[in-house]
XYZ file of N, CA, C and O in Angstrom:
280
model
N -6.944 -12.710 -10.575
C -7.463 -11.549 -9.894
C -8.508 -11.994 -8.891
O -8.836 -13.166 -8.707
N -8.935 -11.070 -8.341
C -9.796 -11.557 -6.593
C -10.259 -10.314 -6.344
O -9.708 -9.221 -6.472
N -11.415 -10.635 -5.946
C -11.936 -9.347 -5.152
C -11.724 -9.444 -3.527
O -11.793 -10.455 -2.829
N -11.490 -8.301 -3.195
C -10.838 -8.148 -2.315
C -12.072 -7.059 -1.225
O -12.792 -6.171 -1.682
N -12.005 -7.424 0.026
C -12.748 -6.756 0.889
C -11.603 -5.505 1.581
O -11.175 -5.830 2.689
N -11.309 -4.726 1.272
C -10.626 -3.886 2.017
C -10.973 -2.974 3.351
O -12.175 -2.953 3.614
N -10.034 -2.141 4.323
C -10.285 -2.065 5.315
C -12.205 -1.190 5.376
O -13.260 -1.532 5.912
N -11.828 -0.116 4.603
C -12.978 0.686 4.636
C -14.288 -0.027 3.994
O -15.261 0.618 3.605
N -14.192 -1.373 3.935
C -15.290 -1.957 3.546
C -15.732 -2.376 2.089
O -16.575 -3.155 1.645
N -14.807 -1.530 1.541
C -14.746 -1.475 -0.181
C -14.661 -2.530 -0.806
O -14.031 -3.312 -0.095
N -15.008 -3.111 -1.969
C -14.508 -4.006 -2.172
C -13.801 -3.869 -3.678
O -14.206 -2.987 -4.435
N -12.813 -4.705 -4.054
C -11.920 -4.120 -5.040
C -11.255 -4.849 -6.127
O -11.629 -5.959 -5.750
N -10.828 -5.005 -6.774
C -10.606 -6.125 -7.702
C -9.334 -6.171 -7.708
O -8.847 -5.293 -8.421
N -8.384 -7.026 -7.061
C -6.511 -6.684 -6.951
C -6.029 -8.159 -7.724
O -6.702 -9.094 -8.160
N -4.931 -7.977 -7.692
C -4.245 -9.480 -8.038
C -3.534 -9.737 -7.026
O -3.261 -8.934 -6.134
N -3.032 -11.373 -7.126
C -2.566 -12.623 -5.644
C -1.558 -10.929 -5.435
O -1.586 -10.274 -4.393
N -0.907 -10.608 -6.452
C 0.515 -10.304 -5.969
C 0.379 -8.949 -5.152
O 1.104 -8.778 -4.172
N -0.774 -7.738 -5.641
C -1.266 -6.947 -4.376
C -1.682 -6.932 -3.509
O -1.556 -5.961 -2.763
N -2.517 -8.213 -3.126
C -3.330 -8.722 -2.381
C -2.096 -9.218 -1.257
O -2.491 -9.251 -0.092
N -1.206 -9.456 -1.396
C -0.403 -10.332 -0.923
C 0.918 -8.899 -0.251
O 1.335 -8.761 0.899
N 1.215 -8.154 -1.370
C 1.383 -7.181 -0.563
C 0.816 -6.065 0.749
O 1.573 -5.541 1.566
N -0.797 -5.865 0.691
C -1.617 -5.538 1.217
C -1.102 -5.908 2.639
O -0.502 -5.378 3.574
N -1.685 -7.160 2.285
C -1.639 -7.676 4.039
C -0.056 -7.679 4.347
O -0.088 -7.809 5.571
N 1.242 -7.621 4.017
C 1.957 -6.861 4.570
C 2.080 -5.634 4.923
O 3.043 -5.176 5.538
N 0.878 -4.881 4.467
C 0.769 -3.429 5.377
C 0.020 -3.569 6.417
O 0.305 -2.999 7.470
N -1.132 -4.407 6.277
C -1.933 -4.588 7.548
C -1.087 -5.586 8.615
O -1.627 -6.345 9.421
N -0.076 -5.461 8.485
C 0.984 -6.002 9.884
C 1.454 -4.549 10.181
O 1.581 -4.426 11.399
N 1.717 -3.562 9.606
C 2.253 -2.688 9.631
C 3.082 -1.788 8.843
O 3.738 -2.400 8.000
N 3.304 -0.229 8.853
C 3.489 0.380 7.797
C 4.575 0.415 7.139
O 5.516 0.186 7.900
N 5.031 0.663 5.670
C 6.276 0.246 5.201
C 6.829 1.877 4.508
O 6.354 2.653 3.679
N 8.007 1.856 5.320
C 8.672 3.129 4.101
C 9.441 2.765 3.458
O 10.289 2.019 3.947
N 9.499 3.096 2.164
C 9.744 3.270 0.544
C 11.199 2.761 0.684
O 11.446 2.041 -0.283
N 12.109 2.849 1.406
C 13.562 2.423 2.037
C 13.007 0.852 2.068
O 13.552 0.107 1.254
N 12.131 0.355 2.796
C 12.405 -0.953 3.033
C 11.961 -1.941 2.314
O 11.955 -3.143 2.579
N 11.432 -1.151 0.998
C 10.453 -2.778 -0.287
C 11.589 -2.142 -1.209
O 12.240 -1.098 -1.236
N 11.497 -3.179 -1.864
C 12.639 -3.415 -3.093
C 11.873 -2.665 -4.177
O 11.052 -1.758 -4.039
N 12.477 -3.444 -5.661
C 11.998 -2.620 -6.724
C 10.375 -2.801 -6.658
O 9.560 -1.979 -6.241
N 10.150 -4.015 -7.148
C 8.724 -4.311 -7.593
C 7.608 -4.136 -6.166
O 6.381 -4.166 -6.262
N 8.160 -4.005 -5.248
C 7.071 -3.407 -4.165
C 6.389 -2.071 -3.950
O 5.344 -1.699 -3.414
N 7.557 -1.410 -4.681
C 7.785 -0.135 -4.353
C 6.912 0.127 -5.909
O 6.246 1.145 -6.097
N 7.024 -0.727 -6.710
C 6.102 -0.419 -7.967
C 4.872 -1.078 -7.616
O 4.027 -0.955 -8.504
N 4.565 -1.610 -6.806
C 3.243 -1.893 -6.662
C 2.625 -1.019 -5.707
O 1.403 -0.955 -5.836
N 3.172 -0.255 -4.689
C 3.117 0.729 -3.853
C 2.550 1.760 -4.605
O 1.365 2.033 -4.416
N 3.143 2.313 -5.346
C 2.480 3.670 -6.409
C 1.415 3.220 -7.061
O 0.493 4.009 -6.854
N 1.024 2.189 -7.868
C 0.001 1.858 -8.404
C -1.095 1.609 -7.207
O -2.218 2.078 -7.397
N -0.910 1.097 -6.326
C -1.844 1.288 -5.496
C -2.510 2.218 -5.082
O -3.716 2.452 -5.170
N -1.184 3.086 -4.336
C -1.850 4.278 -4.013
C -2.571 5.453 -4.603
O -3.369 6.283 -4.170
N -1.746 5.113 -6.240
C -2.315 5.769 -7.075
C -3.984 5.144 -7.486
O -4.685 5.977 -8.060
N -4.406 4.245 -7.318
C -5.944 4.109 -7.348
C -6.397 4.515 -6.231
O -7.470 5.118 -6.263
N -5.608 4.274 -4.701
C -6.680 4.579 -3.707
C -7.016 3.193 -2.837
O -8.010 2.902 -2.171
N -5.816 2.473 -3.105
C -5.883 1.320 -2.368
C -5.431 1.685 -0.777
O -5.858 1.215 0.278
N -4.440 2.668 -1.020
C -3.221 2.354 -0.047
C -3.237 3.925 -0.100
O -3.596 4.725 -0.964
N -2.586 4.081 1.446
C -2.208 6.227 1.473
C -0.580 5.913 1.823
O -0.087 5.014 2.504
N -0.029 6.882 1.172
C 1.299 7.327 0.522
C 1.421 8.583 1.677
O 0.836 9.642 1.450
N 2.182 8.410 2.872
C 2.747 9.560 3.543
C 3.530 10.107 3.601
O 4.450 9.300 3.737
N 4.055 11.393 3.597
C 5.543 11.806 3.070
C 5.901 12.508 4.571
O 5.334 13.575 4.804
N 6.690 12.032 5.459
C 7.007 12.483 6.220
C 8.277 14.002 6.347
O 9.402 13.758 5.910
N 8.105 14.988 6.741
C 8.819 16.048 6.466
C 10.376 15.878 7.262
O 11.473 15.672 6.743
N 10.068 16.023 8.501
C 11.316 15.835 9.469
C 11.850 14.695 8.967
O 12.938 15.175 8.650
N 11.922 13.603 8.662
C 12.754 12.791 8.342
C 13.257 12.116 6.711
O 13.978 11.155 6.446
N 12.379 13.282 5.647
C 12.325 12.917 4.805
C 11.776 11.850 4.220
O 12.341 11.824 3.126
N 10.897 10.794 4.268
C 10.642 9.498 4.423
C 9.462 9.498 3.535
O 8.652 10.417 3.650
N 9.229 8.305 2.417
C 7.588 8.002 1.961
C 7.400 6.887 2.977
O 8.408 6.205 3.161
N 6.119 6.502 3.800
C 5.392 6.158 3.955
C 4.233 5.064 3.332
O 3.756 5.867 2.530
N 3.552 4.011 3.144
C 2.710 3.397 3.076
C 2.534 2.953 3.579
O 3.388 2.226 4.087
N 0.533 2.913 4.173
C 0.082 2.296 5.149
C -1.189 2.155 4.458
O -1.448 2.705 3.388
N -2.002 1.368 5.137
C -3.853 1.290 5.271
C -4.423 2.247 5.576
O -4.363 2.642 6.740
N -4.977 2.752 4.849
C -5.951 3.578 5.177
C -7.073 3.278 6.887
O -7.733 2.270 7.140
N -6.971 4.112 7.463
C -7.635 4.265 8.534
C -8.991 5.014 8.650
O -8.972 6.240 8.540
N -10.288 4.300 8.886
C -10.948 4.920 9.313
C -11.251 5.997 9.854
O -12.408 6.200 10.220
């Protein structure tokens, strides 16, 4: 485990393997279509603490995950 400096300054206690997912969001945002199983399970646990925001797009039906933005 690692503490982790996240965007909003926070700092957070993740493991290599979230940590490692993370910064594939900070390249850019991922919908729920394009991570496999265990991403997509690390996706909910995230967002479910508040690591990560979970967008549900209407018109296209779509989940969303990205970084939280300032």
């Amino acid at each position: 485990m690692k503490i982790a400096e996240l965007v909003n300054g926070y700092y957070y206690m993740i493991t290599n393997e979230q940590r490692a997912f993370f910064n594939q969001l900070l390249e850019g945002d991922k919908a729920r279509e394009e991570l496999n199983e265990r991403e997509q399970k690390l996706a909910e646990e995230m967002s479910g603490l508040g690591i990560i925001d979970r967008e549900y797009n209407d018109q296209e039906k779509k989940v969303i995950y990205k970084v939280f933005t300032k």
